[in-house]
Amino acid sequence: MQNLNTMRGRRRRTFTALVLVACCPWLTPAWADGSPVPAPATLGAPAAATSAASSTPTARPKICLVLSGGGARGAAEVGVLKTLERLRIPVDCIAGTSIGGAIGGLYAAGLSPEALEQILNRPDVQADMADNPLRDRLTFQAKQDQFKYLLQVEIGYEDGHFFFPQGLVNGNDPGRILNAVSLALQPDQDFDKLPIPYRAVATDIETGDMVVLDHGDLAEAMRASMAVPGIYPPVSIGGRLLVDGGVARNLPVDVARKMGADIIIAVNIGTPLAQRGDLNDLISVSLQVVKIFGNQNVAASIAQLTDHDVLLQPDMGDIGAADFYRMGEAIKLGERESYDLLSKLTSLQLPAADYARYRENSRRRPIPPLRVDFVDVQGNQRVPAELIRARFDMPPGSPWSIAAISESLRHVYDLGYFQKVDAALVQEDGKTGIRLLVTEKAWQPNYFKLGLHLADDFEGDSIYELLGSYDKSEINDLGAEWRNEFEFGYSSYLYSELYQPLNYSGSAFVAPQAEYLDQAFDVFSGQKRIAEYSAVFPHAGLDVGVQFGNVGEARLGMMYGHVVAAPRIGIQPGLATYRNTLSGPRFILHLDTFDNISFPSSGYYMFVNGFFPRRSLGGDIDYDKLDVTWGQAFGADADSVLLLAEAGSDLHSTLPVYEQFTLGGFLSLAGRRQGELRGDDIFDAHLIYAHHAYELSTGLGRGLYFGAGLDAGNVWQSGQRITAGSLQYGGSLFLGADTVLGPLYLGVGVGDSGNRTWFLFLGIPINGNTLAPSFGNN
C-alpha cells in the first residue's frame, strides 16, 4: 500500500523559550573572554553568598535592571546586556518577567551575554522555542508519525474521570534536557545569594495576583514566570498555581524598587497587539491575551519611574513575539538601539579596574565533576526505577557531560509517562551522582492522532483518505504499548499491535499484530485503464525486532492471511479473481535521518521490505518479493536536492497482480498516471530540486517552495530482460508549501513521449508497492 507508512510514535513537543536555555548553558563552547563555560558551583553545596552589590563602594548608587516579557522579541534584552558590559555599567539586582525573567535569571546566575547569544542563535534552540523541535531530536516513532498525522491529542482516563493537558505543550522541557541551573545550585536557593540578586515575577492563575519569587529552584521560578496560559501548563510553587508574569506585571518596576534600587534601567520590549489576520493559531491567540494584560499594566509601571531612572524601548521593527528564528536579529537590534542612550550615562560607568572586580564577582568558574558515579530516581510510583535508569542510559562511571546528560533526560521524558523530569547534583559517601526527580502523570496517557491524504490528477482519479490512530501506553513495567491505526476513504485499513519491549532500554521488542486491509488499485492497458480492483487482505503476524536509537529499526516476523482480489469495475470480460492464502516470513529494515519530512535538505532514508510466502508454511501460493527504497538529501541555504531510488524484484518468481510493483505519478514517473505501469520488477530514480522562496506566516507553516524533478524508471514482467535502454523518462515542475496540514504540492509532469499529467497532493506523495503495510513496518 504505502512504502513509507511508518511506525507510530509519540511526538514530544519541547517546553518553551528560554527554559531550554536555562537547561543547557554549558552546551555553548566558551565565554567571550575565552574562559570555560561555568559548571556546578560545588559538589552539592551552594556557592558563597557573594553579590555584585556587596563588593562595590557604598558611594555608588545601586543599579537594578528590569526586564519585560515579549516572546522572541525579548532576545533584544541580551543585546542590552551586551551594551551594559561594553560600557562598563554594573548591574546590582535584576527583576524580570516571562522571557525577561529567564534572561535575567541566567545572567544573575553567572551566564555571560555572549554565552546567551550563542545559545539563542542555535537552530535547535530556536526550533524548540517555536515548539517545532528539529527532526533529528525526535524518537523514531515520532518521526514516522510525521508521514501521516497532522494532529496529536493526549487524553487520560482514570477512575471514571477524563484528563486533558493544561497546555498545548503538556509537561516541561527540562524533563527532556538537563536543568543545568538546578545542578549548579541547591534546590532551595536564596536568590539574594546569586552572583546578582534576582526576582522572577509570575501570576497566580487562581487569584490574578502578582507573585514575586525570591527563593527556591531557580529554573522552576523561570518556568513559572513564562508559562503562557493555554500553551504551557501552570507551575505549582508554594501551594499556588502560577502562569506567565506578564498577566499581572510585565515590567516589574515596583519589585526592583523594593530590592533597594537607587537607579532603575527598565527594558520594555514593546509588544503591539497582532492584527486579526495574524491571529490564526493557538500560540498567537495565547500570546495576544498575555500582551493585552501586559500592555495594560506596563503603562502603570512606567509611571513609577523617576528622573533618575532609564527607560529603554528598542524599536523591534516587524519582529513578532513568535518569530523565534529571528532572535539573532533581535539581539543585534537591542544592542544597537540601547547604545546611544546608555553611552550618555557616563556617571554610571565604572573605571576598567573596578568593573573587572565587579565582573569577577558576577561570574562563577567552579570545577565540574569528572564523572557520574551513580543515578538515583525519586518520585516514581507506577514506573519502575530500572526502566527510568535504563532510558537515562548513563551507567556508573560515565564521563560528566552536560550534552550527554541533556540527551539522556530527553530519552526519559520521551517515554511520555511524566509531566516533569528534573535532575539534581548529589553527593553520597564521597561520590558524585545525579538524582532524577520525576513527576508521573496522574493518568496513563492515551494518544489520538489524525491526518489527511489527498491526491488528484484532474483527470477523474482522486484519492481522499482520513487517517488516525489510538495508542495506549504503560501496559506493563517494561513499557509495552497497544497501538491501533485506521484509514478510511479510497482504501480501508485497520491495524492493532501490542508493542512489547524485551528489556528496559527498549532496544529489543516483540510485536504480535492483526490487520485488515481493503486496498484499491488500477490495471491499465497502455494509457487506458481497463479495471479497478479491490484487494481485501485480513491477516495476522508476529515480529521480533531491534531499535537503533532514534535512527530506525529492523524487524523479522511471520505473517498469515487470506487475500481476495476482484475487479470492482472492468471494461473487459474475463478479468481474473484471485483467492489466495498467504503464509511466510518477512523482514523490514527502516532507517530515517531526514531533517524535514516534506522538503529535506540533509539526511538519508532507507526502507527494505521482503515477503516470502510458502505453501510449506500453510499457504497455497509461493513467490518472493523484495523492495528497496533509498533517499539522500543535500542542501545549502534555501536550495536543496533530493535523490530517491527504488529497486524491486520478484527474485525470478511470478508475483500475483495484487503484489506487482507500480510506477507512475508525482515522484514516481512524471507524465504517467498514478500506478499506470505494473510489473514484477521495478527500477526508478528521481532527482528533485526545491528552492525555499518565501516564509509562511507563523501558524500557517514553514514556507513556500518552487521545485523541479527528473525521473527515470520502468517496470518489467517476470522473465523480461532489464536494460537501461528500456527506461522511460519524465520531468515535473511544482509549487510546494510546508503547511501545518502537511506538505502540499501542485504541479505538472511531462513524459518522454509527450504525455502530460497534472497533480495535487496533500500529504507525503508515496508510491504504493507493498500489499500489507503492517503498521510500524513501512
Coordinates of C-alpha atoms in Angstrom, one line a residue, residues 239-675:
G239 CA 0.7 25.8 47.0
R240 CA 0.0 28.4 44.2
L241 CA -0.7 27.6 40.6
L242 CA 1.5 30.1 38.6
V243 CA 1.4 31.3 35.0
D244 CA 3.2 34.0 32.9
G245 CA 4.0 37.0 35.0
G246 CA 3.1 39.4 32.1
V247 CA -0.6 38.9 33.0
A248 CA 0.0 40.7 36.3
R249 CA 3.2 42.8 35.9
N250 CA 5.0 42.8 32.6
L251 CA 7.5 45.5 33.7
P252 CA 8.1 44.9 37.4
V253 CA 9.5 48.4 38.4
D254 CA 8.0 48.2 41.8
V255 CA 9.7 44.9 42.5
A256 CA 13.1 46.4 41.7
R257 CA 12.4 49.3 43.9
K258 CA 11.7 47.0 46.8
M259 CA 15.1 45.4 46.2
G260 CA 16.7 48.7 47.1
A261 CA 17.3 50.1 43.7
D262 CA 18.6 53.7 43.5
I263 CA 18.6 53.7 39.7
I264 CA 16.4 51.5 37.5
I265 CA 17.2 50.6 34.0
A266 CA 13.9 49.3 32.6
V267 CA 13.8 47.5 29.3
N268 CA 10.3 47.4 27.8
I269 CA 10.1 45.3 24.7
G270 CA 7.1 46.8 23.1
T271 CA 4.6 44.1 22.1
P272 CA 2.0 45.7 19.8
L273 CA -1.2 43.7 19.5
A274 CA -1.4 41.5 16.5
Q275 CA -3.9 42.2 13.7
R276 CA -6.9 39.9 13.1
G277 CA -5.2 38.2 10.1
D278 CA -2.3 37.2 12.3
L279 CA -4.4 35.5 15.0
N280 CA -4.6 32.2 13.2
D281 CA -3.4 29.6 15.7
L282 CA -3.4 28.8 19.4
I283 CA 0.0 30.2 20.1
S284 CA -0.7 33.6 18.5
V285 CA -4.0 33.9 20.3
S286 CA -2.5 32.9 23.7
L287 CA 0.4 35.4 23.3
Q288 CA -2.2 38.1 22.3
V289 CA -4.0 37.6 25.6
V290 CA -0.8 38.0 27.6
K291 CA 0.1 41.1 25.5
I292 CA -3.3 42.6 26.3
F293 CA -2.8 42.3 30.0
G294 CA 0.9 43.2 29.8
N295 CA 0.3 46.4 27.9
Q296 CA -2.4 47.4 30.4
N297 CA -0.1 47.2 33.4
V298 CA 3.1 48.4 31.7
A299 CA 1.8 52.0 31.5
A300 CA 1.3 52.0 35.3
S301 CA 4.9 50.6 35.8
I302 CA 6.4 53.3 33.5
A303 CA 4.6 56.0 35.5
Q304 CA 6.6 54.8 38.6
L305 CA 9.9 55.7 37.0
T306 CA 11.7 58.8 38.3
D307 CA 14.1 61.3 36.6
H308 CA 17.0 59.2 37.9
D309 CA 15.8 56.1 36.1
V310 CA 16.3 55.0 32.5
L311 CA 13.6 53.6 30.2
L312 CA 14.8 51.6 27.1
Q313 CA 12.2 50.7 24.5
P314 CA 14.0 49.3 21.5
D315 CA 12.4 49.5 18.1
M316 CA 12.0 45.9 17.1
G317 CA 10.5 46.6 13.6
D318 CA 8.4 43.7 12.3
I319 CA 9.9 41.0 14.6
G320 CA 6.9 39.3 16.2
A321 CA 6.6 37.6 19.6
A322 CA 6.6 34.2 18.0
D323 CA 9.4 34.8 15.5
F324 CA 12.0 32.7 17.4
Y325 CA 14.0 32.1 14.2
R326 CA 14.8 35.9 14.2
M327 CA 16.2 36.1 17.7
G328 CA 19.6 36.8 16.3
E329 CA 18.2 39.9 14.7
A330 CA 16.5 40.9 17.9
I331 CA 19.8 40.7 19.9
K332 CA 21.5 43.0 17.4
L333 CA 18.6 45.5 17.4
G334 CA 18.7 45.5 21.2
E335 CA 22.4 46.2 21.3
R336 CA 22.2 48.9 18.7
E337 CA 19.1 50.6 20.0
S338 CA 20.3 50.8 23.6
Y339 CA 23.8 52.0 22.9
D340 CA 23.0 55.6 22.0
L341 CA 21.1 56.2 25.3
L342 CA 23.3 54.1 27.6
S343 CA 26.5 55.6 26.3
K344 CA 25.4 59.0 27.6
L345 CA 25.2 57.7 31.2
T346 CA 28.9 58.3 31.9
S347 CA 28.3 58.8 35.6
L348 CA 27.2 55.1 35.9
Q349 CA 30.3 53.8 34.1
L350 CA 33.0 52.2 36.2
P351 CA 36.7 52.5 35.6
A352 CA 38.1 49.4 33.9
A353 CA 39.8 48.1 37.1
D354 CA 36.6 48.5 39.2
Y355 CA 34.5 46.9 36.5
A356 CA 36.9 43.9 36.3
R357 CA 36.4 43.3 40.0
Y358 CA 32.7 43.6 39.6
R359 CA 32.7 41.0 36.8
E360 CA 34.8 38.7 38.8
N361 CA 32.1 38.6 41.5
S362 CA 29.3 38.2 39.0
R363 CA 30.9 35.2 37.2
R364 CA 31.4 31.8 38.7
R365 CA 34.0 29.3 37.4
P366 CA 33.9 26.2 39.6
I367 CA 35.4 22.9 38.6
P368 CA 32.8 20.4 37.3
P369 CA 32.7 16.7 38.4
L370 CA 34.7 14.3 36.3
R371 CA 32.2 11.5 36.1
V372 CA 28.7 10.3 37.2
D373 CA 29.2 7.7 39.9
F374 CA 25.5 6.8 40.4
V375 CA 22.0 7.6 39.3
D376 CA 19.1 7.8 41.8
V377 CA 15.4 8.1 40.9
Q378 CA 12.8 9.8 43.1
G379 CA 9.1 10.4 42.6
N380 CA 8.2 7.3 40.6
Q381 CA 5.3 5.2 41.7
R382 CA 4.0 3.2 38.7
V383 CA 7.1 3.4 36.5
P384 CA 10.0 1.1 37.7
A385 CA 13.2 2.9 38.5
E386 CA 15.1 0.3 36.4
L387 CA 13.1 1.4 33.3
I388 CA 13.9 5.1 34.0
R389 CA 17.6 4.4 34.6
A390 CA 17.9 2.3 31.5
R391 CA 16.3 5.1 29.4
F392 CA 18.6 7.6 31.0
D393 CA 21.5 5.4 29.8
M394 CA 24.4 6.7 31.9
P395 CA 25.9 3.8 33.7
P396 CA 28.1 4.4 36.8
G397 CA 31.5 5.8 35.7
S398 CA 30.1 7.7 32.7
P399 CA 32.1 10.9 31.9
W400 CA 30.4 14.1 33.2
S401 CA 29.0 15.7 30.0
I402 CA 26.2 18.2 30.0
A403 CA 25.3 17.4 26.4
A404 CA 25.1 13.7 27.2
I405 CA 23.1 14.2 30.3
S406 CA 20.7 16.5 28.5
E407 CA 20.2 13.9 25.8
S408 CA 19.6 11.2 28.3
L409 CA 17.0 13.2 30.1
R410 CA 15.3 13.7 26.8
H411 CA 15.0 10.0 26.4
V412 CA 13.4 9.7 29.8
Y413 CA 10.9 12.4 29.0
D414 CA 10.1 10.8 25.6
L415 CA 8.6 7.8 27.4
G416 CA 5.6 10.0 27.7
Y417 CA 4.8 8.9 31.3
F418 CA 5.9 12.1 33.1
Q419 CA 4.7 15.6 33.5
K420 CA 8.0 16.7 34.7
V421 CA 11.6 15.3 34.8
D422 CA 14.3 17.2 36.6
A423 CA 17.8 16.5 37.8
A424 CA 19.8 17.4 40.9
L425 CA 23.5 17.0 41.7
V426 CA 24.0 15.0 44.9
Q427 CA 26.9 13.7 46.9
E428 CA 26.8 10.5 48.9
D429 CA 29.8 8.7 50.6
G430 CA 32.2 10.8 48.7
K431 CA 30.7 10.0 45.3
T432 CA 29.0 12.4 42.9
G433 CA 25.7 11.4 41.3
I434 CA 22.6 12.6 39.6
R435 CA 19.2 12.3 41.2
L436 CA 16.3 12.1 38.7
L437 CA 13.2 13.8 40.1
V438 CA 10.2 12.6 38.1
T439 CA 6.5 13.6 38.4
E440 CA 4.3 10.9 36.9
K441 CA 1.2 11.9 35.0
A442 CA -1.9 11.3 37.2
W443 CA -3.3 9.1 34.4
Q444 CA -2.0 6.5 32.0
P445 CA -1.7 8.6 28.8
N446 CA -3.6 7.7 25.7
Y447 CA -2.9 9.3 22.3
F448 CA -5.2 10.1 19.4
K449 CA -3.7 11.2 16.1
L450 CA -5.5 12.4 12.9
G451 CA -4.3 13.1 9.4
L452 CA -5.4 13.6 5.8
H453 CA -4.2 12.3 2.5
L454 CA -5.4 13.9 -0.7
A455 CA -4.3 13.2 -4.3
D456 CA -5.9 14.4 -7.6
D457 CA -4.7 14.2 -11.2
F458 CA -7.5 16.4 -12.5
E459 CA -8.5 13.6 -14.9
G460 CA -11.1 11.9 -12.8
D461 CA -8.6 10.0 -10.5
S462 CA -8.7 11.2 -6.9
I463 CA -7.9 9.8 -3.5
Y464 CA -9.2 11.2 -0.2
E465 CA -8.3 9.4 3.0
L466 CA -8.8 10.1 6.7
L467 CA -6.0 8.7 8.8
G468 CA -6.0 8.1 12.5
S469 CA -4.5 6.2 15.4
Y470 CA -5.1 5.4 19.1
D471 CA -2.3 4.4 21.3
K472 CA -2.3 3.3 25.0
S473 CA 0.9 3.3 26.9
E474 CA 2.2 1.9 30.2
I475 CA 0.7 -1.5 29.7
N476 CA 3.4 -3.1 31.9
D477 CA 6.7 -2.4 33.7
L478 CA 8.7 -2.8 30.5
G479 CA 6.8 0.0 28.8
A480 CA 4.5 -2.1 26.5
E481 CA 2.1 -0.1 24.3
W482 CA -1.1 -1.0 22.5
R483 CA -1.0 0.6 19.1
N484 CA -4.0 1.0 16.8
E485 CA -4.4 2.6 13.4
F486 CA -7.1 3.2 10.8
E487 CA -7.6 4.7 7.3
F488 CA -10.9 5.4 5.7
G489 CA -11.6 6.6 2.2
Y490 CA -10.2 5.3 -1.1
S491 CA -8.8 2.4 0.9
S492 CA -9.7 0.9 4.2
Y493 CA -7.2 -0.1 6.8
L494 CA -7.4 -1.3 10.4
Y495 CA -4.4 -2.4 12.5
S496 CA -3.8 -3.4 16.1
E497 CA -0.4 -4.2 17.6
L498 CA 1.0 -4.9 21.1
Y499 CA 4.5 -3.4 21.1
Q500 CA 6.3 -5.2 23.9
P501 CA 9.9 -4.2 24.7
L502 CA 12.0 -7.1 25.9
N503 CA 14.4 -5.0 28.0
Y504 CA 14.2 -1.8 30.0
S505 CA 16.3 0.1 27.3
G506 CA 13.7 -0.7 24.7
S507 CA 16.4 -1.8 22.2
A508 CA 14.7 -5.2 21.6
F509 CA 11.0 -5.9 21.2
V510 CA 8.3 -8.4 20.1
A511 CA 5.1 -7.3 18.3
P512 CA 2.1 -9.5 17.7
Q513 CA -0.4 -7.8 15.4
A514 CA -3.7 -8.2 13.5
E515 CA -4.6 -6.2 10.4
Y516 CA -7.4 -5.7 7.9
L517 CA -6.7 -4.1 4.5
D518 CA -9.1 -3.3 1.7
Q519 CA -6.9 -1.7 -0.9
A520 CA -8.0 -0.4 -4.4
F521 CA -5.6 -0.5 -7.4
D522 CA -6.0 0.1 -11.1
V523 CA -5.0 -2.0 -14.1
F524 CA -4.0 -0.3 -17.3
S525 CA -3.5 -1.4 -20.9
G526 CA -1.1 1.2 -22.3
Q527 CA -2.5 4.5 -21.1
K528 CA -6.1 3.1 -20.9
R529 CA -7.4 2.0 -17.5
I530 CA -9.2 -1.4 -18.0
A531 CA -10.1 -2.3 -14.4
E532 CA -10.2 -1.1 -10.9
Y533 CA -9.5 -3.9 -8.4
S534 CA -10.1 -4.3 -4.7
A535 CA -7.8 -6.5 -2.7
V536 CA -9.1 -7.5 0.7
F537 CA -6.5 -8.9 3.0
P538 CA -7.2 -9.8 6.6
H539 CA -4.0 -11.3 8.3
A540 CA -2.1 -11.6 11.5
G541 CA 1.6 -11.8 12.3
L542 CA 4.3 -11.8 14.9
D543 CA 7.5 -9.7 14.6
V544 CA 10.7 -9.6 16.7
G545 CA 13.0 -6.6 16.3
V546 CA 15.6 -4.2 17.4
Q547 CA 15.7 -0.4 17.5
F548 CA 18.8 1.7 16.5
G549 CA 18.2 4.6 18.8
N550 CA 16.0 7.2 17.0
V551 CA 17.5 6.3 13.6
G552 CA 15.5 3.3 12.8
E553 CA 14.6 -0.3 13.5
A554 CA 14.8 -3.8 12.0
R555 CA 12.0 -6.5 12.2
L556 CA 11.8 -10.2 11.3
G557 CA 8.5 -12.0 11.5
M558 CA 5.9 -14.3 10.2
M559 CA 2.6 -13.4 8.5
Y560 CA -0.5 -15.4 7.7
G561 CA -3.7 -14.3 6.0
H562 CA -6.1 -14.6 3.1
V563 CA -6.4 -12.3 0.2
V564 CA -9.3 -11.8 -2.2
A565 CA -8.6 -9.6 -5.2
A566 CA -11.5 -9.0 -7.6
P567 CA -12.4 -6.3 -10.1
R568 CA -14.7 -3.5 -8.8
I569 CA -15.0 -2.0 -12.3
G570 CA -13.9 -3.6 -15.5
I571 CA -14.4 -2.8 -19.2
Q572 CA -13.1 -6.2 -20.4
P573 CA -14.8 -9.6 -19.8
G574 CA -13.0 -12.4 -18.1
L575 CA -11.0 -10.4 -15.6
A576 CA -9.4 -12.7 -13.1
T577 CA -10.4 -13.0 -9.5
Y578 CA -7.7 -14.1 -7.0
R579 CA -8.3 -16.0 -3.8
N580 CA -5.0 -16.9 -2.0
T581 CA -3.9 -17.9 1.4
L582 CA -0.5 -16.3 2.1
S583 CA 1.8 -17.6 4.8
G584 CA 5.5 -16.8 5.1
P585 CA 8.4 -14.9 6.7
R586 CA 9.0 -11.2 6.2
F587 CA 11.7 -8.7 7.2
I588 CA 11.9 -4.9 7.5
L589 CA 14.8 -2.6 7.7
H590 CA 13.8 1.1 8.2
L591 CA 16.2 4.0 8.7
D592 CA 15.4 7.7 8.7
T593 CA 17.6 10.7 9.4
F594 CA 15.9 13.3 7.1
D595 CA 15.9 16.8 8.7
N596 CA 12.5 17.6 7.2
I597 CA 9.9 15.1 6.1
S598 CA 8.4 17.4 3.5
F599 CA 11.4 19.2 1.9
P600 CA 14.5 17.6 3.3
S601 CA 17.9 19.2 2.9
S602 CA 20.1 16.8 4.8
G603 CA 20.0 13.2 6.0
Y604 CA 19.1 9.8 4.4
Y605 CA 16.3 7.4 4.2
M606 CA 16.2 3.6 3.7
F607 CA 13.4 1.1 3.6
V608 CA 13.9 -2.5 2.8
N609 CA 10.9 -4.9 2.8
G610 CA 10.9 -8.6 2.0
F611 CA 8.0 -11.0 2.0
F612 CA 8.3 -14.8 1.0
P613 CA 5.0 -16.8 1.2
R614 CA 5.3 -20.6 1.1
R615 CA 3.0 -23.5 0.6
S616 CA 5.1 -25.4 3.1
L617 CA 4.1 -22.9 5.8
G618 CA 0.3 -23.2 5.2
G619 CA -0.2 -21.0 2.2
D620 CA -1.4 -22.0 -1.3
I621 CA 1.0 -19.9 -3.4
D622 CA 4.8 -19.4 -3.5
Y623 CA 6.5 -16.2 -4.5
D624 CA 9.3 -13.8 -3.4
K625 CA 9.1 -10.1 -3.2
L626 CA 12.0 -7.7 -2.3
D627 CA 11.7 -3.9 -2.4
V628 CA 14.4 -1.4 -1.5
T629 CA 13.8 2.4 -1.3
W630 CA 16.7 4.8 -0.7
G631 CA 16.9 8.6 -0.4
Q632 CA 19.7 11.1 0.2
A633 CA 19.2 14.9 0.7
F634 CA 21.6 17.7 0.2
G635 CA 21.1 21.4 0.8
A636 CA 22.7 24.8 1.2
D637 CA 20.9 27.9 2.3
A638 CA 17.5 28.0 0.5
D639 CA 18.3 25.3 -2.0
S640 CA 18.0 21.5 -1.6
V641 CA 18.4 18.4 -3.8
L642 CA 16.8 15.1 -3.0
L643 CA 17.9 11.8 -4.7
L644 CA 15.4 9.0 -4.5
A645 CA 15.7 5.5 -5.9
E646 CA 13.7 2.3 -5.7
A647 CA 14.6 -1.2 -6.8
G648 CA 12.2 -4.2 -6.5
S649 CA 12.2 -7.7 -7.8
D650 CA 10.2 -11.0 -7.7
L651 CA 13.6 -12.8 -7.5
H652 CA 12.7 -14.9 -10.5
S653 CA 9.3 -15.9 -9.2
T654 CA 6.0 -14.5 -10.6
L655 CA 4.0 -12.1 -8.5
P656 CA 0.2 -12.1 -8.3
V657 CA -1.3 -9.0 -9.8
Y658 CA -2.2 -7.5 -6.4
E659 CA 1.5 -7.7 -5.4
Q660 CA 3.1 -6.3 -8.6
F661 CA 5.2 -3.2 -8.5
T662 CA 3.6 0.0 -9.8
L663 CA 5.0 3.2 -11.3
G664 CA 3.6 6.5 -12.4
G665 CA 2.7 9.9 -11.0
F666 CA 4.4 12.6 -9.0
L667 CA 7.8 11.4 -7.5
S668 CA 7.2 8.1 -9.4
L669 CA 7.3 8.7 -13.1
A670 CA 6.2 12.1 -14.3
G671 CA 3.8 12.2 -17.3
R672 CA 2.3 8.8 -16.3
R673 CA -0.9 8.4 -14.4
Q674 CA -0.7 7.1 -10.8
G675 CA 0.0 3.3 -11.0

